[in-house]
Tab-separated table of C-alpha atoms in Angstrom:
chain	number	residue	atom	x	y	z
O	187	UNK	CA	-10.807	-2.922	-0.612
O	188	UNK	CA	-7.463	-3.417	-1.607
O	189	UNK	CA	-4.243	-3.650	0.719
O	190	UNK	CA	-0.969	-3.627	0.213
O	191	UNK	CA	1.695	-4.495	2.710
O	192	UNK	CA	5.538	-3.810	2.426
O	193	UNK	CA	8.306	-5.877	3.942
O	194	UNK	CA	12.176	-6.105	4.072
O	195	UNK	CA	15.156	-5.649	6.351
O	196	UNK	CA	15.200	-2.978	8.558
O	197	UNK	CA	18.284	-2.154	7.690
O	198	UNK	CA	20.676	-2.547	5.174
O	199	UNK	CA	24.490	-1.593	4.647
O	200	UNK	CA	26.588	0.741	2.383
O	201	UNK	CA	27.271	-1.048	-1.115
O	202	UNK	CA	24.698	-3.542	-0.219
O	203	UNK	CA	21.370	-4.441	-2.437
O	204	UNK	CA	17.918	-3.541	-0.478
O	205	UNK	CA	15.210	-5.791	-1.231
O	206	UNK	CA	11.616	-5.383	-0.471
O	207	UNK	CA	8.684	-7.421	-1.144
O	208	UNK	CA	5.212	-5.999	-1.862
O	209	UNK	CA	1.881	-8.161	-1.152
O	210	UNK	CA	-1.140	-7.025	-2.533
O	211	UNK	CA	-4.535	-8.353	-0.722
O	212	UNK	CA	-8.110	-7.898	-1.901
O	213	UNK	CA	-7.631	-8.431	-5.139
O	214	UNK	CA	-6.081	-10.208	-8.436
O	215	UNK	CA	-2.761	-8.070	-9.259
O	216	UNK	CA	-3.869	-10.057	-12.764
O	217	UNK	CA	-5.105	-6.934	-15.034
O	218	UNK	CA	-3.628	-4.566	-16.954
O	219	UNK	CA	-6.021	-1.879	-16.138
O	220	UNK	CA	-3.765	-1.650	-13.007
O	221	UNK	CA	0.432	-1.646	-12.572
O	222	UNK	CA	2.463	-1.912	-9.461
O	223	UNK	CA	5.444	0.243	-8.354
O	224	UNK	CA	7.232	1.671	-5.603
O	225	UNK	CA	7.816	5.121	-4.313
O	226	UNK	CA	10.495	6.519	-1.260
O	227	UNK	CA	10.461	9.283	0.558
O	228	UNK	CA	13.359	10.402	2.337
O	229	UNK	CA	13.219	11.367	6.213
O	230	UNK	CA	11.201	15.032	6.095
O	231	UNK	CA	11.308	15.390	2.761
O	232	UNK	CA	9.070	15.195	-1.026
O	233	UNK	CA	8.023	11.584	-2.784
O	234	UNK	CA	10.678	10.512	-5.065
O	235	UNK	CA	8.700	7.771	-7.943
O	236	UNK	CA	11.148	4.779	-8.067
O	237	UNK	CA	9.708	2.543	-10.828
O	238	UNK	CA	6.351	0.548	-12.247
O	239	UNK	CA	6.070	-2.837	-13.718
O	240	UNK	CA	2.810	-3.347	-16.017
O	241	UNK	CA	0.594	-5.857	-17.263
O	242	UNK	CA	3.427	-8.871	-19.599
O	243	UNK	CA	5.803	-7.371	-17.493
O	244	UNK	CA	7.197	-4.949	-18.752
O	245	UNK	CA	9.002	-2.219	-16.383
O	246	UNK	CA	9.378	1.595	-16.279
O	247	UNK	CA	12.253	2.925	-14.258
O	248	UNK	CA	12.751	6.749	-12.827
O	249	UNK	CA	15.933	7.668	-14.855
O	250	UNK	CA	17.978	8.561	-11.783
O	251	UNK	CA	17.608	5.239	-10.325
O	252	UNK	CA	17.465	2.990	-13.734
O	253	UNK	CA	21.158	1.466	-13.672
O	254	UNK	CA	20.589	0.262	-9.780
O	255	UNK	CA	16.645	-0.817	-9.999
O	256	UNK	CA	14.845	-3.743	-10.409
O	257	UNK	CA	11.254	-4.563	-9.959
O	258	UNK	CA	9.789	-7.997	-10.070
O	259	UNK	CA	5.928	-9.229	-9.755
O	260	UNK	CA	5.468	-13.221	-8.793
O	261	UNK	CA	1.443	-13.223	-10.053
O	262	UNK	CA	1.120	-16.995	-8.227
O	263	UNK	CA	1.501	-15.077	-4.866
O	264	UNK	CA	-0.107	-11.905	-5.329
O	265	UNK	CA	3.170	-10.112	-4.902
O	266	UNK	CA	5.909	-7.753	-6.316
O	267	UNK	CA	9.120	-6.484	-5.218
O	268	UNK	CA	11.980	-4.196	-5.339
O	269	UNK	CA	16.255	-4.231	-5.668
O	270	UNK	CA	18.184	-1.397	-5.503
O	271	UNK	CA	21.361	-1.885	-5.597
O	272	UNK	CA	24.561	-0.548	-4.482
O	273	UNK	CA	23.213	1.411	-1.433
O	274	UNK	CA	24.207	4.749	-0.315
O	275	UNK	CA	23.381	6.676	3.143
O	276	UNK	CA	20.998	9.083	0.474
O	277	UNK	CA	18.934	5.507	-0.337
O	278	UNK	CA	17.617	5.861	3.608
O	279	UNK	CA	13.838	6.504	2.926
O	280	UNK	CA	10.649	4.954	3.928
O	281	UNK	CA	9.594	2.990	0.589
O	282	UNK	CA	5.823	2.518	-0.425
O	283	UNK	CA	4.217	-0.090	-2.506
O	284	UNK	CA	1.387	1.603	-4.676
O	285	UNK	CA	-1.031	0.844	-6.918
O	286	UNK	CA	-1.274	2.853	-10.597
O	287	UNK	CA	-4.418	2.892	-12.374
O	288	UNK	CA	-3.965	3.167	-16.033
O	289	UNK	CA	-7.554	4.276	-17.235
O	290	UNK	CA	-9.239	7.304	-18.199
O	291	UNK	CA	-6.113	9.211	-16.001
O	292	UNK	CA	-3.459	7.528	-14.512
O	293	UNK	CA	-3.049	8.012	-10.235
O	294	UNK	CA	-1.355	6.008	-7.568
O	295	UNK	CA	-5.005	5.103	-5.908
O	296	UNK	CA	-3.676	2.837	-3.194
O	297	UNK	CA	-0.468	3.097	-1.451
O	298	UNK	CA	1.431	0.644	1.387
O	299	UNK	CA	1.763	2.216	4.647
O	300	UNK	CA	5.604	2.375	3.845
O	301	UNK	CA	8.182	0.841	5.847
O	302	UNK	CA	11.936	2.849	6.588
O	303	UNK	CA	15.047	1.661	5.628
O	304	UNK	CA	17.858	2.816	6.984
O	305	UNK	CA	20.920	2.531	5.207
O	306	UNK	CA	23.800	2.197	7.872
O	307	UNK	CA	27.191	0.718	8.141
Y	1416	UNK	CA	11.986	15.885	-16.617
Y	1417	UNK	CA	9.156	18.333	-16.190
Y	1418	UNK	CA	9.511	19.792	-12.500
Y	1419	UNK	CA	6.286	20.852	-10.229
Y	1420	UNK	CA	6.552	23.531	-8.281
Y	1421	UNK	CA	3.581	24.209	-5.533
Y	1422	UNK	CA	3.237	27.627	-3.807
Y	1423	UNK	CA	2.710	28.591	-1.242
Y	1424	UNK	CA	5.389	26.650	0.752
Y	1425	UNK	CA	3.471	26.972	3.762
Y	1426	UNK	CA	-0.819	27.858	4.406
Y	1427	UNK	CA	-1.717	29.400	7.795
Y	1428	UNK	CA	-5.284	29.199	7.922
Y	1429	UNK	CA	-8.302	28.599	10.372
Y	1430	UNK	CA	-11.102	26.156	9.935
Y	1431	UNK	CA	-13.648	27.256	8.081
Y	1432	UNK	CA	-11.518	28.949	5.553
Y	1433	UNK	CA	-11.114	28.229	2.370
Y	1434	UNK	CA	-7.659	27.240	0.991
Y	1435	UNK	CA	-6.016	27.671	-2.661
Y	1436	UNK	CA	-2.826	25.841	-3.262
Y	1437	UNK	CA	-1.133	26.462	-6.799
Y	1438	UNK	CA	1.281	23.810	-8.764
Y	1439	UNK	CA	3.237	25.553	-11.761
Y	1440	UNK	CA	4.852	22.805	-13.953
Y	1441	UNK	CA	7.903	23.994	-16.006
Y	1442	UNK	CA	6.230	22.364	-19.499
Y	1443	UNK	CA	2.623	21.968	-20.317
Y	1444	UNK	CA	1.306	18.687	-18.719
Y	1445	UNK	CA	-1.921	16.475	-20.238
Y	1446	UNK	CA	-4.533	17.485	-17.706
Y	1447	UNK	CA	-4.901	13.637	-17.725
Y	1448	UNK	CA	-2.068	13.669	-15.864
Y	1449	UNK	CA	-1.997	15.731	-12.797
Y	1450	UNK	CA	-3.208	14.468	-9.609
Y	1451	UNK	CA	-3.149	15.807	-6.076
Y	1452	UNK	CA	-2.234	13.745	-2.684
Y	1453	UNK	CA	-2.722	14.299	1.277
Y	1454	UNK	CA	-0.151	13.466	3.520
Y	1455	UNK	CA	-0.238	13.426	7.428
Y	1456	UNK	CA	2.530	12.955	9.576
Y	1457	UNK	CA	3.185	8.883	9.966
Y	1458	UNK	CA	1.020	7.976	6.564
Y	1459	UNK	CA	0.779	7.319	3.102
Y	1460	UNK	CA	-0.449	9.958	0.773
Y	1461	UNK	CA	-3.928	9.844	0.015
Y	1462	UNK	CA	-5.381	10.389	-3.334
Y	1463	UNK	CA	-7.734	13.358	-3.790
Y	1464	UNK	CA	-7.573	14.564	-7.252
Y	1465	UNK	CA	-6.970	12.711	-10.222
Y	1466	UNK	CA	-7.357	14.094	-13.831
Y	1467	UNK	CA	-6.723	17.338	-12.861
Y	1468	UNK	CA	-10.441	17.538	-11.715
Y	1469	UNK	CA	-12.115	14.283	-10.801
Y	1470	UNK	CA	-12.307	13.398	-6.952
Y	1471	UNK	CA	-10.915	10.467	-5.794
Y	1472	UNK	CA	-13.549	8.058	-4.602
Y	1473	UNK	CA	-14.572	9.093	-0.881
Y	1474	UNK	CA	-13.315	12.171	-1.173
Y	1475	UNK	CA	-15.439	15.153	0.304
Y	1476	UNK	CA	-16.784	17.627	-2.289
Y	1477	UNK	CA	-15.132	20.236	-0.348
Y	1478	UNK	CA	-11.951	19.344	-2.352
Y	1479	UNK	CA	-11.853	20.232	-5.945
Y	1480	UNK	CA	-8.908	20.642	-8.542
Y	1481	UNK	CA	-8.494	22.745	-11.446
Y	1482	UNK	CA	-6.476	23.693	-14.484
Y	1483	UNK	CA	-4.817	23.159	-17.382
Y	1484	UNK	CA	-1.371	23.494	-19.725
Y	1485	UNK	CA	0.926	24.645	-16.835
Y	1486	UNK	CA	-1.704	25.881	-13.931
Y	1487	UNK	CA	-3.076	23.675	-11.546
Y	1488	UNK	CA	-5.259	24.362	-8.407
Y	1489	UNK	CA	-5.808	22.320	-5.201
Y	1490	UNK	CA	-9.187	24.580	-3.694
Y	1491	UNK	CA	-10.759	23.122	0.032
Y	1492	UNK	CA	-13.897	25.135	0.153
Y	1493	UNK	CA	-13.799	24.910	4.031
Y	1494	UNK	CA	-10.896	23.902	6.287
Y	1495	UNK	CA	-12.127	21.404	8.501
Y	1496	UNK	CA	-9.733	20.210	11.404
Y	1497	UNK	CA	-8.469	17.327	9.365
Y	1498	UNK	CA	-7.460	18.826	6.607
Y	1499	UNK	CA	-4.575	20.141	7.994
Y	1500	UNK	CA	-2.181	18.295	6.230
Y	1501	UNK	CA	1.000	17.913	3.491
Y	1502	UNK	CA	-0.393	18.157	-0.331
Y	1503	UNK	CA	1.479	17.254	-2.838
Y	1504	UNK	CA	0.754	17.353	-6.944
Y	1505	UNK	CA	1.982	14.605	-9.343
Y	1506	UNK	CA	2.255	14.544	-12.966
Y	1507	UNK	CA	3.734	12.213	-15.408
Y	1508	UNK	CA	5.210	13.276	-18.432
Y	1509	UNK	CA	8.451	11.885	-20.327
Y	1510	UNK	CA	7.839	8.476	-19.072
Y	1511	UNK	CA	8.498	10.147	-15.876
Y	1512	UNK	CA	6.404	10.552	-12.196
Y	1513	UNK	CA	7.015	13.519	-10.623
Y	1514	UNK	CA	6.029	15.072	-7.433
Y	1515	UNK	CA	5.800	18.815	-5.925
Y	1516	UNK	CA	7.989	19.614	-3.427
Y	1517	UNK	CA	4.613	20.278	-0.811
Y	1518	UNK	CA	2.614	22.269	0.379
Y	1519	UNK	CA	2.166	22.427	4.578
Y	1520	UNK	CA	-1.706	23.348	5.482
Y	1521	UNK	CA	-0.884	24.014	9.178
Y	1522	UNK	CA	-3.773	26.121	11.393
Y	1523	UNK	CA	-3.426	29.350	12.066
C-alpha cells in the first residue's frame, strides 16, 4: 500500500517562500505510469490542483500559480517537494501530496493526509 | 479553464436512501477524465470514481458514476451512515485539474 507523508513549517510569513517536502513509502516513485503533485485546500473551502511533475521530469503547473511554483522530485530518497513563493494570507491552506495515475484514465488514487500552513506575519 | 459545477449544494437524506449528485462542466470533458472524491471532515479525499464509471479499488458497488460530454452523475444506491460526506468531481482538460465546488451529503 502506498503512503505518502507531507512535511514543512507550520508556518510561514507574508512575502516568504513555503516549502514542503513529500515522502512517498511503499513503493518506487521510479515509473512513469505514475506522477506526483500537490493539491491545497483552503480553510472550509473546494481543492485547488497546484502542480504535477512526471516521469524525466518534466512539470505541469495550474496557470494561476505558474510564475510562483516549483515542484521538485529527489528519486534517491523517494521524495518530492513543493515552493511557492512570495506568500500571501490567501496561500493559508492545508496542502496534500498525491499520487496521479496516468493509465487507462488519469485520478489522484492516493493522497497525503495534508498538513496546514498558515501564512502569518 | 473548463469549470465544474455540482448540484445540489447540499443532500438531506436518510440512510437507506438513495442519493444522485449531478456535475455540469461548462465544455465537453473526455469521459476519461472525470473522477469523483469523498471527503470527511479532518481527511483527504478519497477516490471513488475514476473514468467517469470505473470504481476505485475497494470501493462498495453501492457507488457508481455516470455520463458523458457535459453530464456527470455520482449515484449511492443506499445511504449507509458513512457515507455522509463532502463529494467532489474532478476533470482535467486544457492541461488543467479542476475540482467542483462540493457537494455536502449531510442526514436528514
Amino acid at each position: 500500500q502506498v503512503q505518502l507523508q507531507e512535511s514543512g513549517p507550520g508556518l510561514v510569513r507574508p512575502s516568504e517562500t513555503l516549502s514542503l517536502t513529500c515522502t512517498v513509502s511503499g513503493d518506487s516513485m521510479n515509473s512513469s505510469t505514475f506522477s506526483w503533485g500537490w493539491i491545497r485546500q483552503p480553510p472550509g473551502k473546494g481543492l485547488e490542483w497546484i502542480g504535477n511533475i512526471f516521469y524525466g521530469g518534466n512539470t505541469q503547473y495550474n496557470p494561476s500559480l505558474k510564475s510562483r511554483v516549483s515542484i521538485s522530485v529527489d528519486m534517491s530518497k523517494n521524495q518530492f517537494s513543493l515552493r511557492l513563493s512570495s506568500v500571501t494570507a490567501a496561500d493559508t491552506a492545508v496542502y496534500y501530496c498525491t499520487r496521479l495515475v496516468m493509465v487507462l484514465a488519469a485520478r489522484f488514487d492516493f493522497w497525503g493526509q495534508g498538513t496546514l500552513v498558515p501564512v502569518s506575519s | 479553464e473548463i469549470v465544474l459545477t455540482q448540484s445540489p449544494g447540499t443532500l438531506s437524506l436518510s440512510p437507506g436512501e438513495r442519493a444522485t449528485l449531478s456535475c455540469r462542466a461548462s465544455q465537453s470533458v473526455s469521459g476519461s477524465f472525470l473522477a469523483w472524491y469523498q471527503q470527511k471532515p479532518g481527511q483527504a479525499p478519497r477516490l471513488l470514481i475514476y473514468g467517469a464509471s470505473r470504481r476505485a479499488t475497494g470501493i462498495p458497488d453501492r457507488f457508481s458514476g455516470s455520463g458523458s460530454g457535459r453530464d456527470f452523475t455520482l449515484t449511492i444506491s443506499r445511504l449507509e451512515p458513512e457515507d455522509f460526506a463532502v463529494y467532489y468531481c474532478q476533470q482535467y482538460g486544457s492541461s488543467l485539474y479542476t475540482f467542483g465546488q462540493g457537494t455536502k451529503l449531510e442526514i436528514k
